[in-house]
mmCIF file of C-alpha atoms in Angstrom:
data_model
loop_
_atom_site.group_PDB
_atom_site.id
_atom_site.type_symbol
_atom_site.label_atom_id
_atom_site.label_comp_id
_atom_site.label_asym_id
_atom_site.label_seq_id
_atom_site.Cartn_x
_atom_site.Cartn_y
_atom_site.Cartn_z
ATOM 1 C CA THR A 1 -49.145 -51.810 26.348
ATOM 2 C CA LEU A 2 -48.927 -48.810 24.084
ATOM 3 C CA GLU A 3 -52.051 -49.871 22.181
ATOM 4 C CA GLY A 4 -54.055 -49.762 25.404
ATOM 5 C CA ASN A 5 -53.068 -46.147 26.003
ATOM 6 C CA PHE A 6 -54.104 -45.187 22.471
ATOM 7 C CA ALA A 7 -57.422 -47.009 22.874
ATOM 8 C CA PHE A 8 -58.110 -45.157 26.134
ATOM 9 C CA ALA A 9 -57.356 -41.758 24.546
ATOM 10 C CA SER A 10 -59.512 -42.596 21.537
ATOM 11 C CA GLY A 11 -62.384 -43.598 23.827
ATOM 12 C CA ILE A 12 -62.232 -40.298 25.714
ATOM 13 C CA GLN A 13 -62.196 -38.348 22.444
ATOM 14 C CA GLU A 14 -65.265 -40.274 21.217
ATOM 15 C CA MET A 15 -67.066 -39.251 24.422
ATOM 16 C CA LEU A 16 -66.261 -35.576 23.759
ATOM 17 C CA ILE A 17 -66.715 -35.284 19.984
ATOM 18 C CA GLN A 18 -67.857 -37.494 17.123
ATOM 19 C CA SER A 19 -67.839 -36.705 13.430
ATOM 20 C CA HIS A 20 -67.870 -40.046 11.630
ATOM 21 C CA GLU A 21 -71.557 -39.644 10.772
ATOM 22 C CA LYS A 22 -73.176 -36.832 8.787
ATOM 23 C CA ALA A 23 -72.616 -34.132 11.427
ATOM 24 C CA ILE A 24 -70.182 -33.102 14.147
ATOM 25 C CA GLU A 25 -71.624 -33.995 17.538
ATOM 26 C CA ILE A 26 -70.404 -32.331 20.745
ATOM 27 C CA PHE A 27 -70.410 -34.186 24.100
ATOM 28 C CA PRO A 28 -72.370 -37.152 22.677
ATOM 29 C CA ALA A 29 -71.437 -39.669 25.359
ATOM 30 C CA VAL A 30 -70.246 -37.869 28.482
ATOM 31 C CA PRO A 31 -71.580 -39.047 31.847
ATOM 32 C CA LYS A 32 -74.128 -36.763 33.520
ATOM 33 C CA ALA A 33 -71.678 -36.317 36.399
ATOM 34 C CA TRP A 34 -69.313 -34.464 34.054
ATOM 35 C CA ASN A 35 -71.139 -31.135 34.445
ATOM 36 C CA ASN A 36 -68.173 -28.830 33.851
ATOM 37 C CA ILE A 37 -65.848 -29.931 31.067
ATOM 38 C CA SER A 38 -64.147 -28.522 28.029
ATOM 39 C CA PHE A 39 -61.795 -29.527 25.261
ATOM 40 C CA ARG A 40 -59.558 -27.621 22.868
ATOM 41 C CA THR A 41 -58.794 -28.214 19.189
ATOM 42 C CA LEU A 42 -59.941 -31.777 18.719
ATOM 43 C CA ARG A 43 -59.990 -32.799 15.082
ATOM 44 C CA ALA A 44 -63.271 -33.493 13.276
ATOM 45 C CA GLN A 45 -63.775 -34.837 9.775
ATOM 46 C CA GLY A 46 -63.795 -32.209 7.064
ATOM 47 C CA GLY A 47 -60.632 -30.454 8.239
ATOM 48 C CA PHE A 48 -62.212 -28.820 11.296
ATOM 49 C CA LEU A 49 -60.582 -28.139 14.663
ATOM 50 C CA VAL A 50 -63.237 -27.953 17.373
ATOM 51 C CA SER A 51 -63.192 -26.568 20.913
ATOM 52 C CA ALA A 52 -66.168 -26.666 23.285
ATOM 53 C CA GLU A 53 -67.145 -25.829 26.827
ATOM 54 C CA MET A 54 -69.901 -27.131 29.106
ATOM 55 C CA ASN A 55 -70.898 -25.501 32.421
ATOM 56 C CA ASN A 56 -73.497 -26.932 34.801
ATOM 57 C CA GLY A 57 -74.438 -29.586 32.235
ATOM 58 C CA GLU A 58 -75.134 -27.130 29.395
ATOM 59 C CA THR A 59 -72.949 -26.455 26.383
ATOM 60 C CA ILE A 60 -72.108 -22.746 26.439
ATOM 61 C CA LYS A 61 -69.601 -22.321 23.617
ATOM 62 C CA ILE A 62 -68.310 -24.076 20.509
ATOM 63 C CA ILE A 63 -65.464 -22.805 18.339
ATOM 64 C CA ILE A 64 -64.907 -24.378 14.934
ATOM 65 C CA GLU A 65 -61.818 -23.507 12.911
ATOM 66 C CA SER A 66 -61.389 -24.709 9.350
ATOM 67 C CA GLU A 67 -58.011 -25.916 8.140
ATOM 68 C CA ILE A 68 -59.110 -26.229 4.502
ATOM 69 C CA GLY A 69 -62.391 -24.324 4.137
ATOM 70 C CA GLY A 70 -65.709 -25.747 3.101
ATOM 71 C CA LYS A 71 -69.110 -26.755 4.380
ATOM 72 C CA GLY A 72 -69.908 -28.508 7.618
ATOM 73 C CA ILE A 73 -72.831 -29.607 9.750
ATOM 74 C CA ILE A 74 -73.004 -29.657 13.527
ATOM 75 C CA LYS A 75 -75.704 -31.258 15.621
ATOM 76 C CA SER A 76 -76.889 -28.550 17.997
ATOM 77 C CA PRO A 77 -76.155 -29.301 21.662
ATOM 78 C CA PHE A 78 -77.919 -26.118 22.787
ATOM 79 C CA ARG A 79 -81.221 -26.144 24.666
ATOM 80 C CA SER A 80 -82.153 -22.538 23.898
ATOM 81 C CA LYS A 81 -84.459 -21.607 21.011
ATOM 82 C CA LYS A 82 -82.009 -19.002 19.687
ATOM 83 C CA ILE A 83 -78.274 -19.217 19.097
ATOM 84 C CA LYS A 84 -75.564 -16.855 17.987
ATOM 85 C CA ILE A 85 -73.107 -17.771 15.243
ATOM 86 C CA ASN A 86 -70.339 -15.203 15.496
ATOM 87 C CA GLU A 87 -72.458 -12.034 15.759
ATOM 88 C CA GLU A 88 -75.517 -13.304 13.863
ATOM 89 C CA LYS A 89 -78.589 -14.439 15.804
ATOM 90 C CA LYS A 90 -80.422 -17.480 14.404
ATOM 91 C CA ASP A 91 -83.108 -19.953 15.340
ATOM 92 C CA ASN A 92 -81.684 -23.083 16.920
ATOM 93 C CA GLN A 93 -82.133 -26.141 14.712
ATOM 94 C CA ASP A 94 -81.238 -29.774 15.262
ATOM 95 C CA LEU A 95 -78.635 -29.594 12.482
ATOM 96 C CA ILE A 96 -76.747 -26.357 11.880
ATOM 97 C CA GLU A 97 -75.060 -25.989 8.494
ATOM 98 C CA PHE A 98 -72.133 -23.634 8.049
ATOM 99 C CA THR A 99 -69.615 -22.603 5.413
ATOM 100 C CA VAL A 100 -66.152 -21.332 6.311
ATOM 101 C CA LEU A 101 -63.033 -20.233 4.509
ATOM 102 C CA LYS A 102 -59.601 -21.724 5.170
ATOM 103 C CA GLY A 103 -58.387 -20.461 8.560
ATOM 104 C CA GLU A 104 -61.761 -18.956 9.447
ATOM 105 C CA LYS A 105 -63.332 -19.523 12.877
ATOM 106 C CA ILE A 106 -66.964 -19.559 13.855
ATOM 107 C CA ILE A 107 -68.191 -19.285 17.412
ATOM 108 C CA LEU A 108 -71.560 -20.744 18.407
ATOM 109 C CA THR A 109 -73.255 -19.801 21.670
ATOM 110 C CA PRO A 110 -76.795 -20.117 23.058
ATOM 111 C CA LEU A 111 -78.882 -17.019 23.686
#
């Protein structure tokens, strides 16, 4: 049935991104065998469009674009002690807070 197809798609999206809690979480429930995966422009709460890429089991890039502007929080999926947000180097923290303008993009990468 049509509902089954929607349920399947929703389940895959929940494996790739979750945002119904306090923070956006990237790859929260993917199997370990999915070492090389990516997704483009999945919607997160707060008016954010999120893209992410994982290579060899490590998240290497996250792009967050704001449709309405505002503040957001992302749970860091990076293992490194330092990250780069756009061109600014920062200490990696469990929760990363950010503020963006409408239409603005931020790019997060590990260092």
